CSV table of C-alpha atoms in Angstrom, one decimal:
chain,number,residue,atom,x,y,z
A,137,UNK,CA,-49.3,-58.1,12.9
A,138,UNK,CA,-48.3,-60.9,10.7
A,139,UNK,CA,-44.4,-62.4,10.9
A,140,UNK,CA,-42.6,-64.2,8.4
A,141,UNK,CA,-41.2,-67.1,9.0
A,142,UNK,CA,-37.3,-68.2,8.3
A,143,UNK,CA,-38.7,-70.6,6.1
A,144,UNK,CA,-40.9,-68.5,4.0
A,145,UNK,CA,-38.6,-65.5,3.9
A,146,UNK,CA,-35.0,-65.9,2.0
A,147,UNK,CA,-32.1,-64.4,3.3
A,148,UNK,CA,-32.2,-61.2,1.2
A,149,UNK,CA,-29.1,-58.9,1.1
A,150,UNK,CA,-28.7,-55.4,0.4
A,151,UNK,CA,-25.7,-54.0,-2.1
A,152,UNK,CA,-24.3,-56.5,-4.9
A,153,UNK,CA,-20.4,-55.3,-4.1
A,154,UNK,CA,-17.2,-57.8,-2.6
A,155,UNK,CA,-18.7,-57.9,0.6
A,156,UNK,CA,-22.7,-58.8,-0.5
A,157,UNK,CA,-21.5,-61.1,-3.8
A,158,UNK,CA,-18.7,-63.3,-1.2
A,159,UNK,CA,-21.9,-64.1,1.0
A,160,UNK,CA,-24.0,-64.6,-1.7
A,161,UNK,CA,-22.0,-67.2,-3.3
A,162,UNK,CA,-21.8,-69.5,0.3
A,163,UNK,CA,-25.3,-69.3,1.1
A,164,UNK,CA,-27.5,-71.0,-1.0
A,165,UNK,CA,-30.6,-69.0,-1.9
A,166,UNK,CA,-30.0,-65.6,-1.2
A,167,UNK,CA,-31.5,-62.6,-2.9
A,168,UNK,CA,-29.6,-59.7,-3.7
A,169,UNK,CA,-30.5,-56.6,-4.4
A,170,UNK,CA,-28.2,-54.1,-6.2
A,171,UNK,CA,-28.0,-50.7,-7.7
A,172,UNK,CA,-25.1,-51.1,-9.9
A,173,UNK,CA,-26.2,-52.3,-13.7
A,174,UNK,CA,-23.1,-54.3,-13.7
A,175,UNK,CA,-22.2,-57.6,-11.8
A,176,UNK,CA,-20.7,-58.4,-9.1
A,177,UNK,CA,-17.0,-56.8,-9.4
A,178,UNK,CA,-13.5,-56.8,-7.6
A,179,UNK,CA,-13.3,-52.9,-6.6
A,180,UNK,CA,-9.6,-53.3,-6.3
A,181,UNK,CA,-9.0,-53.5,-10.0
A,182,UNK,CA,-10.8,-49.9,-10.7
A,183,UNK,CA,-7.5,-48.5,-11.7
A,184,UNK,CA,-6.3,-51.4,-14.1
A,185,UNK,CA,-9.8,-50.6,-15.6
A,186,UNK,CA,-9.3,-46.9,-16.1
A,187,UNK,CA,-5.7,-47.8,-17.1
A,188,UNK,CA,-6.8,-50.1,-19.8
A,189,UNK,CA,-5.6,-53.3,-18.7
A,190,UNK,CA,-8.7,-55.2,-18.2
A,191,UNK,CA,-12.2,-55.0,-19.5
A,192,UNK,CA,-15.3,-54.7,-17.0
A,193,UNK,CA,-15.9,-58.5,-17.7
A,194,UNK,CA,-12.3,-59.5,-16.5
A,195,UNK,CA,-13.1,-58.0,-13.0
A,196,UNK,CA,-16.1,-59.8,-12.6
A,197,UNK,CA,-16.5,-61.9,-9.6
A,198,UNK,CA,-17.8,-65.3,-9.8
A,199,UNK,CA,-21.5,-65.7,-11.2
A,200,UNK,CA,-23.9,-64.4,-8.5
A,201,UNK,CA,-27.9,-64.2,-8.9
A,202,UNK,CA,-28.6,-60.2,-8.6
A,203,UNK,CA,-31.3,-57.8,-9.0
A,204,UNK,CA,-28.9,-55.6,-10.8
A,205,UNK,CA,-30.5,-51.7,-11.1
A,206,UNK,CA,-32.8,-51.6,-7.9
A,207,UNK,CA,-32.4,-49.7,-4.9
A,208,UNK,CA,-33.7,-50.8,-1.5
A,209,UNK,CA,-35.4,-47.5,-0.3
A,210,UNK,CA,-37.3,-48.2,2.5
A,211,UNK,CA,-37.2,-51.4,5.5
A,212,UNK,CA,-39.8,-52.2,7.7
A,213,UNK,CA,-39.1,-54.0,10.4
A,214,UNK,CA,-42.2,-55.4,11.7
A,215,UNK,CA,-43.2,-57.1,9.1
A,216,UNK,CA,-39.5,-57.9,7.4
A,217,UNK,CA,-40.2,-56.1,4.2
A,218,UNK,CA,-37.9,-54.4,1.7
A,219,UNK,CA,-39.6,-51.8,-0.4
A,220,UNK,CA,-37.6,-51.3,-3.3
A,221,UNK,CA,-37.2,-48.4,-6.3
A,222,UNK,CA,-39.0,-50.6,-8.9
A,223,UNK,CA,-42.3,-51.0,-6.6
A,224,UNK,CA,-41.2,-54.6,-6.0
A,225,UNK,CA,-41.3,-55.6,-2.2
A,226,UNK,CA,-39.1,-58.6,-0.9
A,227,UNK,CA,-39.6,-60.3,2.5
A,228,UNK,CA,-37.0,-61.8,4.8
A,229,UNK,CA,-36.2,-63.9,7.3
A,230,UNK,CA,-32.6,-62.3,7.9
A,231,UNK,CA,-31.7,-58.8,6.2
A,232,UNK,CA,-27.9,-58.5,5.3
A,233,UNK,CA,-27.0,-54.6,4.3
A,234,UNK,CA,-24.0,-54.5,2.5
A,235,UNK,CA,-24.5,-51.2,1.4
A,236,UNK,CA,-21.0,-50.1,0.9
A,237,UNK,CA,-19.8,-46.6,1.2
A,238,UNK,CA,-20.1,-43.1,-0.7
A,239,UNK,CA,-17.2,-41.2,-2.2
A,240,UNK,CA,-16.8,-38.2,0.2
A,241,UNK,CA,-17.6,-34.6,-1.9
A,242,UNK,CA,-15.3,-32.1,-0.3
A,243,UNK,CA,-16.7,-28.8,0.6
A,244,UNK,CA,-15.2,-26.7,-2.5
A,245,UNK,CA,-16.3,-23.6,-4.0
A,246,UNK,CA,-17.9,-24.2,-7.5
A,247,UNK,CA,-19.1,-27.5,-6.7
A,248,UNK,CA,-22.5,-28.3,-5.8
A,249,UNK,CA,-24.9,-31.4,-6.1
A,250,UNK,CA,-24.6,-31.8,-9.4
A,251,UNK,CA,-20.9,-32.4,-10.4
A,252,UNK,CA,-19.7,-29.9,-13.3
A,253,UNK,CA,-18.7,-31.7,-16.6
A,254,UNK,CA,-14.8,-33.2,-16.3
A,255,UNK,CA,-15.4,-33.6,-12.3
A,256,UNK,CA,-15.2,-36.9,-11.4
A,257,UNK,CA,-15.5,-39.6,-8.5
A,258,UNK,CA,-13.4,-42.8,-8.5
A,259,UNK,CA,-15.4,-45.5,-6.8
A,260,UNK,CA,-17.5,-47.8,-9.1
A,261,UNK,CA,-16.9,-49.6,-12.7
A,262,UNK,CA,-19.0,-46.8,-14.3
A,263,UNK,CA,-16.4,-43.8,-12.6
A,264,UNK,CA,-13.8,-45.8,-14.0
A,265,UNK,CA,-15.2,-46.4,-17.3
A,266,UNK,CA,-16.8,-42.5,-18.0
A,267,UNK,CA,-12.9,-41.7,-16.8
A,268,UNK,CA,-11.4,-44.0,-19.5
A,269,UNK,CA,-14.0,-42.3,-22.0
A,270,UNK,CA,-13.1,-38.7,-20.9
A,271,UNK,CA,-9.4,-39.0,-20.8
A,272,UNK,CA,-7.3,-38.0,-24.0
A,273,UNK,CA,-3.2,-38.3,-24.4
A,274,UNK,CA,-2.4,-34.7,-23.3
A,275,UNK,CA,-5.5,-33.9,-21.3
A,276,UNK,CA,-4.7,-32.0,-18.1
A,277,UNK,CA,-5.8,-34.0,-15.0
A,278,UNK,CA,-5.9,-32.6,-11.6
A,279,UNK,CA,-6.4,-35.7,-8.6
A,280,UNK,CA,-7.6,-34.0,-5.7
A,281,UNK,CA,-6.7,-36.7,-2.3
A,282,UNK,CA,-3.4,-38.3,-2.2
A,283,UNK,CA,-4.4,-41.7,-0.4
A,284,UNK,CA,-4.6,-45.0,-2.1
A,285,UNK,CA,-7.6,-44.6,-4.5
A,286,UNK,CA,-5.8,-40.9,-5.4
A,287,UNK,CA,-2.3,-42.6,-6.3
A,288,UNK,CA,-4.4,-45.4,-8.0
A,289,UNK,CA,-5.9,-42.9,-10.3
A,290,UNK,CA,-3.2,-40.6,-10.9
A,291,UNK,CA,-0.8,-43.4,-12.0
A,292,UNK,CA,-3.7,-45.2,-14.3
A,293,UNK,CA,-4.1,-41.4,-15.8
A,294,UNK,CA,-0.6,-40.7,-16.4
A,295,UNK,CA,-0.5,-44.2,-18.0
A,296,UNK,CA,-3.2,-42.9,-20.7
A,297,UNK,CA,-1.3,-40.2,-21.2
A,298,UNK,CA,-2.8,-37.5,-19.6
A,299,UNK,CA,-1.1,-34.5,-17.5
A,300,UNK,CA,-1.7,-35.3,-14.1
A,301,UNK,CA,-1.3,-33.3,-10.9
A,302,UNK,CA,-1.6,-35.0,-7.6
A,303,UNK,CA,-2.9,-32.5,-4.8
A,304,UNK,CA,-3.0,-34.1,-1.6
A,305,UNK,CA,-4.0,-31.7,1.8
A,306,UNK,CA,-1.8,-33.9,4.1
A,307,UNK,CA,1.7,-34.3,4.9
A,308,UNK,CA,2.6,-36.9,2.7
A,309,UNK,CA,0.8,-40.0,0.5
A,310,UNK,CA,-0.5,-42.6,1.6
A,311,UNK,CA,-0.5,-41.0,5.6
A,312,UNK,CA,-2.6,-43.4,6.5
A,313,UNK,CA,-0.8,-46.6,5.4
A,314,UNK,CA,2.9,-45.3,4.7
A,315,UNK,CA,5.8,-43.3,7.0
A,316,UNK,CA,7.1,-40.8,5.2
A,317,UNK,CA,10.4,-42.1,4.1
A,318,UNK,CA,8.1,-44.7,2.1
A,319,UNK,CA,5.9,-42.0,1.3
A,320,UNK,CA,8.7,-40.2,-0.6
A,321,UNK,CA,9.7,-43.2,-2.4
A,322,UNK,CA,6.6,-43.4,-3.9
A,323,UNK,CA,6.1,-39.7,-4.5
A,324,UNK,CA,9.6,-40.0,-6.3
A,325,UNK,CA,8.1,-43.2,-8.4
A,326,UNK,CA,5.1,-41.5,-9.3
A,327,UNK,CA,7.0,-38.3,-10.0
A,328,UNK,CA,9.2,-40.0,-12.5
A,329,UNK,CA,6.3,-40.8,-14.5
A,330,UNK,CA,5.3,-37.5,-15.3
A,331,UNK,CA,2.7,-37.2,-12.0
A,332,UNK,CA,3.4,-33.5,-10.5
A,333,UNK,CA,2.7,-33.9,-6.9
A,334,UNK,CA,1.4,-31.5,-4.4
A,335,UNK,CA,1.9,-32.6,-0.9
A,336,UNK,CA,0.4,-29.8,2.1
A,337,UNK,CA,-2.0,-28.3,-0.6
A,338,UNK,CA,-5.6,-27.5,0.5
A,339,UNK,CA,-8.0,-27.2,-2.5
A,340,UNK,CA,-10.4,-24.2,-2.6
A,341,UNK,CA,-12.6,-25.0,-5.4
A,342,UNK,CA,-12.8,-25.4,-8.9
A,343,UNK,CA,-13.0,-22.5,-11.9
A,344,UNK,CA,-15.9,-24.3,-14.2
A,345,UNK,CA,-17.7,-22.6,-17.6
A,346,UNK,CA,-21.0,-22.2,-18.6
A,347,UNK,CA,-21.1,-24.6,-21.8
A,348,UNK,CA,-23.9,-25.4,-23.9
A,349,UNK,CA,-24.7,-28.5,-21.8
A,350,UNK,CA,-24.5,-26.6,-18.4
A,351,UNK,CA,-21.0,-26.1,-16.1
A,352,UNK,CA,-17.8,-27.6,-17.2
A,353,UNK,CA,-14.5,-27.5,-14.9
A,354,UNK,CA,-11.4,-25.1,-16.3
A,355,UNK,CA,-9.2,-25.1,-13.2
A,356,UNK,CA,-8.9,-26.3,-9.8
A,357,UNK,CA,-8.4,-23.3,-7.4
A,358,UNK,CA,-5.7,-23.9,-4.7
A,359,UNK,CA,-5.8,-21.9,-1.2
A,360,UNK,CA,-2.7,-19.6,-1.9
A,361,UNK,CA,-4.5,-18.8,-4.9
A,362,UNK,CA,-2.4,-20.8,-7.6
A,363,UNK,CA,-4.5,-22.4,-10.1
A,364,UNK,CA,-4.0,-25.2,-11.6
A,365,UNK,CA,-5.5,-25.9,-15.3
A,366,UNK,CA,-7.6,-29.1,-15.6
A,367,UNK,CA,-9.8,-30.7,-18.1
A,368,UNK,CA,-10.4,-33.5,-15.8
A,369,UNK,CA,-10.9,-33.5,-12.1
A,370,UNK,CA,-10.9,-36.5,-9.8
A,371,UNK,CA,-12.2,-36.6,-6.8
A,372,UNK,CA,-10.3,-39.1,-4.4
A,373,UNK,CA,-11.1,-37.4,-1.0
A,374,UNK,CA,-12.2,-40.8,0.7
A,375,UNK,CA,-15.0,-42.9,1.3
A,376,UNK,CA,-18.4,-42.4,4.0
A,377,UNK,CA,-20.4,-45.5,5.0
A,378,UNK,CA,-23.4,-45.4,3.7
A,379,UNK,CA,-26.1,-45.8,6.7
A,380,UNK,CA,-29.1,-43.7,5.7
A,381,UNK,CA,-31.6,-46.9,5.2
A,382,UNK,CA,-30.6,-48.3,8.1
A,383,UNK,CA,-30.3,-45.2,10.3
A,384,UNK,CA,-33.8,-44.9,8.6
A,385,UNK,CA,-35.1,-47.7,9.7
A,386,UNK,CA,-34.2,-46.9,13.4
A,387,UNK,CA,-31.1,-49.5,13.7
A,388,UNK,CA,-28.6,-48.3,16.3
A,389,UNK,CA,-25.9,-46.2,14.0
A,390,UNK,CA,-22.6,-44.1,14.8
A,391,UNK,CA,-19.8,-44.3,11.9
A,392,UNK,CA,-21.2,-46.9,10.6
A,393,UNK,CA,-24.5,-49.6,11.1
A,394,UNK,CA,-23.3,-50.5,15.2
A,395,UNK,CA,-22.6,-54.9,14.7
A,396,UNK,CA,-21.3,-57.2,17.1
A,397,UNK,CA,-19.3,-60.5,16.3
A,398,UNK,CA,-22.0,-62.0,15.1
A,399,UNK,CA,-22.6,-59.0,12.7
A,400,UNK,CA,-25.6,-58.6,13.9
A,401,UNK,CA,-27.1,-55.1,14.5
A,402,UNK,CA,-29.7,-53.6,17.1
A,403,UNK,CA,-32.3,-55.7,15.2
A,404,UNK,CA,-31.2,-59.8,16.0
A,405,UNK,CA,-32.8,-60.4,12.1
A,406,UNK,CA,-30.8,-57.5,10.4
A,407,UNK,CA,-27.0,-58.1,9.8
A,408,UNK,CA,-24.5,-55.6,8.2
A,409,UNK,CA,-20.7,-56.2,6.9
A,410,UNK,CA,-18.2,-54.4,4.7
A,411,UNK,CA,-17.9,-50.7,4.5
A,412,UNK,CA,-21.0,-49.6,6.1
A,413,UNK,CA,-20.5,-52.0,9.6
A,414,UNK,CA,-19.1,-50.6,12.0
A,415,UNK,CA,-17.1,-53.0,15.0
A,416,UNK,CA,-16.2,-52.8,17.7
A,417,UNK,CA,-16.0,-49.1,16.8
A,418,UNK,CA,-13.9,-49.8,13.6
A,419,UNK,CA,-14.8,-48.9,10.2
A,420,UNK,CA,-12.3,-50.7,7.8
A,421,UNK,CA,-13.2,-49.5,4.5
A,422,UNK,CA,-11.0,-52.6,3.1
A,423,UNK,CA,-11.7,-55.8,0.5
A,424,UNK,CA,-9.9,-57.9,2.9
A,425,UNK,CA,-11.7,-57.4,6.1
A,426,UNK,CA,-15.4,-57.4,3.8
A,427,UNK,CA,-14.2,-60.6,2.6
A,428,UNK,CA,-13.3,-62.1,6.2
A,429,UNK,CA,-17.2,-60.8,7.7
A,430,UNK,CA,-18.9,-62.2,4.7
A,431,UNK,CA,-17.4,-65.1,5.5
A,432,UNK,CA,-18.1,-65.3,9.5
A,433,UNK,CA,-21.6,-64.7,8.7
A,434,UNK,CA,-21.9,-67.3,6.3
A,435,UNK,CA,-21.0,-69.9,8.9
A,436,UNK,CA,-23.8,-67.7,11.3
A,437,UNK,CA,-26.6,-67.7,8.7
A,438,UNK,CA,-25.8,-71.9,8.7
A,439,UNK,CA,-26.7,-72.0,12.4
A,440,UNK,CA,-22.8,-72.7,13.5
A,441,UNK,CA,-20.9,-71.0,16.1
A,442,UNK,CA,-19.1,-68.4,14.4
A,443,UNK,CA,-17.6,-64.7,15.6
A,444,UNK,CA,-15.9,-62.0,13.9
A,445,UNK,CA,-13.2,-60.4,16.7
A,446,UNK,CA,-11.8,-58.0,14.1
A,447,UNK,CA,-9.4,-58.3,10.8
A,448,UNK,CA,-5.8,-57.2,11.0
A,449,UNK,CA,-5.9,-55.6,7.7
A,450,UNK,CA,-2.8,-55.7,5.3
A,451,UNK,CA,-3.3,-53.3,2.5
A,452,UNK,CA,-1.6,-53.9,-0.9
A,453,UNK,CA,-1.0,-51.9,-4.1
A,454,UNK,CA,0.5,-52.8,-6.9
A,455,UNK,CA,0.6,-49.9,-9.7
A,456,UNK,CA,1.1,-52.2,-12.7
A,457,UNK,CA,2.9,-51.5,-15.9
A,458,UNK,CA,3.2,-52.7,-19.4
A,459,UNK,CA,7.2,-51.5,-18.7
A,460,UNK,CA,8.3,-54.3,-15.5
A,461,UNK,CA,10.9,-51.5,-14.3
A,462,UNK,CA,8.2,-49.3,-14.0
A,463,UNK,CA,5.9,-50.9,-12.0
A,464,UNK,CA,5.9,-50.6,-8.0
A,465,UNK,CA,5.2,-52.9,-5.1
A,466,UNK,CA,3.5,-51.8,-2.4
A,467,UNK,CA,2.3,-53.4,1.4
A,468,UNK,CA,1.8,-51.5,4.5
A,469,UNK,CA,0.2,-53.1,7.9
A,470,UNK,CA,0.0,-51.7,11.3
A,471,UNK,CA,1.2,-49.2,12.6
A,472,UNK,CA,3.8,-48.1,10.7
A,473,UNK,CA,4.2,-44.9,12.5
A,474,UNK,CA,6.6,-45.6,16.2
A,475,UNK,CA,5.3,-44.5,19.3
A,476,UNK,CA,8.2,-43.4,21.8
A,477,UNK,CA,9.8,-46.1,22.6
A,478,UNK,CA,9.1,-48.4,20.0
A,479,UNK,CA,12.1,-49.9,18.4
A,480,UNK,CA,12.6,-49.3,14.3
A,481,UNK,CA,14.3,-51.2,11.7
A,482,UNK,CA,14.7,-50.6,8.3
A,483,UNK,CA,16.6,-51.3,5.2
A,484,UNK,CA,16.6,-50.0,1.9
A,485,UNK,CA,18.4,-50.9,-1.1
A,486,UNK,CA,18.5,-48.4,-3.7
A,487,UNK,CA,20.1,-50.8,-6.6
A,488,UNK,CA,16.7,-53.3,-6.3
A,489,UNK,CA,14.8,-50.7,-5.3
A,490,UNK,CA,13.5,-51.7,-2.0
A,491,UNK,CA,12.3,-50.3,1.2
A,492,UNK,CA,11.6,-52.3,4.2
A,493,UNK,CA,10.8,-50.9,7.5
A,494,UNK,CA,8.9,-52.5,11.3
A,495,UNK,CA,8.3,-51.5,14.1
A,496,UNK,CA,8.6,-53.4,17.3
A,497,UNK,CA,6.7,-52.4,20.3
A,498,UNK,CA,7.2,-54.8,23.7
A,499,UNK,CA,8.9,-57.4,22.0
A,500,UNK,CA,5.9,-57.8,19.7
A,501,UNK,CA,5.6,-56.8,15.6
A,502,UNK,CA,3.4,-53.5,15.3
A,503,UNK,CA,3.5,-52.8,11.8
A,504,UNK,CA,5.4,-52.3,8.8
A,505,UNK,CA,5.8,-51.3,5.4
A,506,UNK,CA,7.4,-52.4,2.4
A,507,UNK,CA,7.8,-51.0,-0.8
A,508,UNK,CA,9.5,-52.5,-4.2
A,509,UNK,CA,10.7,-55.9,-3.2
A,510,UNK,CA,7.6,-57.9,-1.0
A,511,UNK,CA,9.2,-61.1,-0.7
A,512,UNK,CA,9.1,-60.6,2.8
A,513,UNK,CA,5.6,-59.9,2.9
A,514,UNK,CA,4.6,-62.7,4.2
A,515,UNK,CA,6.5,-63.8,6.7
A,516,UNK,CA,5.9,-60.5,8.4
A,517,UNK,CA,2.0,-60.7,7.9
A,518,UNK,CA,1.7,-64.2,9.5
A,519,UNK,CA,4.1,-62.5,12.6
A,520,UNK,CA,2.1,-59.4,13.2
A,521,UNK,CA,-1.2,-60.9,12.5
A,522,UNK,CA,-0.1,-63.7,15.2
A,523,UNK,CA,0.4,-61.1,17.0
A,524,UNK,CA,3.1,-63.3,19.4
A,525,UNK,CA,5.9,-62.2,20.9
A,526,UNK,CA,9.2,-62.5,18.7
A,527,UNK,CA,11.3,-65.4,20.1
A,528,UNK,CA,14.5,-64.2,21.7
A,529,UNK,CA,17.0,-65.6,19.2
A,530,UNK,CA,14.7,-64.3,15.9
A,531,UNK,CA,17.2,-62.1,14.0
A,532,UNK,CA,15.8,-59.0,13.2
A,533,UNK,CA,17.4,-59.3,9.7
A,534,UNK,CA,16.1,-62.5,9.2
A,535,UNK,CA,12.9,-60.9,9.9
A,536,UNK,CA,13.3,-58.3,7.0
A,537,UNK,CA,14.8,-60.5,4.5
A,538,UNK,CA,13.4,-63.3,2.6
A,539,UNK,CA,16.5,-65.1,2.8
A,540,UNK,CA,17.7,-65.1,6.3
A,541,UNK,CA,19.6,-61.9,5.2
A,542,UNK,CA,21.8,-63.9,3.3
């Protein structure tokens, strides 16, 4: 059976998001194959999109070659061929899936594999945009998931003027990032502009019509019964890596596509980073750490030593406003949640307000979150992500404060 060579097979890579357009644009030649009709986009910004800040072009990452529209749909791995949607077939020397991840569909009465009219996901430039073109001043939007894509798109919505009801199953926002005394702070932020939030609220399904163009969503169905009236629905119940090509294609998959620090998978000429790699048995799900692996494999593409040993991920909102005073701050690294014990500090200052708190676990920084004022942020980033012990004679204020606590 015939091989390619490296030098008659391109790198090609798989999925045209952060993770595929960053290693696209430091190795020179690369094919990319992507579904998206758009280019190459920063994901982060979905909300500022929806919210009607910037236009699809202003979230455009730099220029990047892509094969925008096509699917990959099939690999085969003894000859190194991609067989994609358009009949086209591509051959490599080294395969790169960056195939991202799926939003997760919840299990809810009403809603099967074709979503209603008003349900909505919020993951790509075209969820954002059919959400801009869907929303009204005075429409009644219900945001099923309460973590940081749900409070993304519940504060863009309320900032189009919509009625918007957060439902979130869990405890608190944010429960993966945030403790629950910054959690409140930013329920009480959102709540001020006109978000109702539902906190310990499981969703049963949704009420939908039968319209002239097929089902359309009334009401979202809560598990006590309650009902709550929606024209819109989003659908912010997280994110699933998206591994049936390669799992197809026999490559060792749990989570995620199994790497090691060389991103490599079970295959040594197939590589996989961003959402759908899994590490060290950690999925990240984050721009940052996609960013960091792109990079790595860069350098390992270019035949230098280079090994990914794992990113310790800061994540950052910022829920913008055209009003300063009403926009919010947000970072969160760690562990923000003590362990017994783990020693806790925190301040808060209600005039500025600001919320600080870290955690400190054998004389070493944990985690932390910070909420309002971030000039601190960095200083504690470069600490935890250093991940040395904190000298004896560091003040613990000083560590909090941007200026030495004075």
């Amino acid at each position: 059976m015939r091989k390619k060579t490296e030098s008659a097979a391109p790198v090609v890579v798989i999925g045209a998001g952060m993770a595929g357009a960053r290693l696209a644009a430091r190795v020179p030649g690369v094919t990319v194959v992507g579904e998206e009709r758009h280019a190459p986009y920063n994901r982060v910004l979905l909300a500022d999109v929806l919210a009607g800040r910037y236009a699809p072009d202003v979230i455009a990452l730099p220029a990047t070659e892509v094969r925008r529209g096509v699917r990959a749909v099939r690999i085969d791995r003894a000859d190194r061929l991609v067989h994609c949607d358009d009949g086209s077939v591509l051959h490599y020397g080294r395969l790169v899936l960056a195939t991202g991840s799926n939003p997760v569909l919840p299990p809810l009465r009403g809603l099967g594999a074709t979503l209603p009219d008003g349900v909505h996901p919020f993951r790509t430039l075209d969820d954002a945009l059919a959400l801009r073109a869907a929303v009204r001043p005075g429409a009644r939007a219900v945001v099923i998931g309460g973590g940081l894509l749900g409070v993304s798109a519940a504060r863009a919505l309320a900032e189009c003027g919509a009625q918007v009801v957060l439902a979130q199953q869990g405890e608190h926002l944010m429960e993966r990032q945030l403790d629950p005394e910054a959690a409140a702070l930013l329920r009480v932020h959102l709540e001020a502009l006109g978000v109702e939030v539902h906190t310990e609220c499981r969703v049963r399904g949704l009420r939908c019509t039968t319209t002239a163009t097929g089902e359309s969503v009334r009401a979202v169905q809560l598990g006590d019964g309650y009902e709550l009236a929606a024209d819109l629905t989003v659908l912010a119940c997280g994110v699933r890596p998206r591994t049936g090509l390669a799992r197809a294609a026999g490559l060792d998959v749990r989570k995620g596509i199994v790497v090691d620090d060389e991103l490599r998978t079970s295959d040594p000429y197939i590589h996989a980073l961003g959402d759908c790699a899994e590490h060290r048995s950690t999925l990240y799900g984050l721009a940052g750490p996609a960013l960091e692996q792109a990079d790595v494999l860069a350098e390992v593409l270019a035949g230098r030593p280079a090994r990914y040993e794992g990113t310790r991920a800061l994540t950052r909102l910022t829920l913008r406003s055209p009003d300063p005073v009403q926009a919010l701050d947000l970072a969160a690294f760690g562990e923000a949640r003590p362990l017994p014990g783990d020693d806790v500090i925190r301040l808060s200052d209600a005039t500025r307000g600001a919320y600080r708190t870290v955690v400190l676990r054998d004389g070493r920084l944990a985690g932390g979150v910070l909420l309002g004022d971030l000039g601190a942020v960095a200083g504690l980033a470069r600490t935890w992500q250093d991940n040395e012990p904190l000298p004896p004679a560091m003040s613990l204020l000083h560590l909090l404060t941007d200026d030495g606590g004075h």
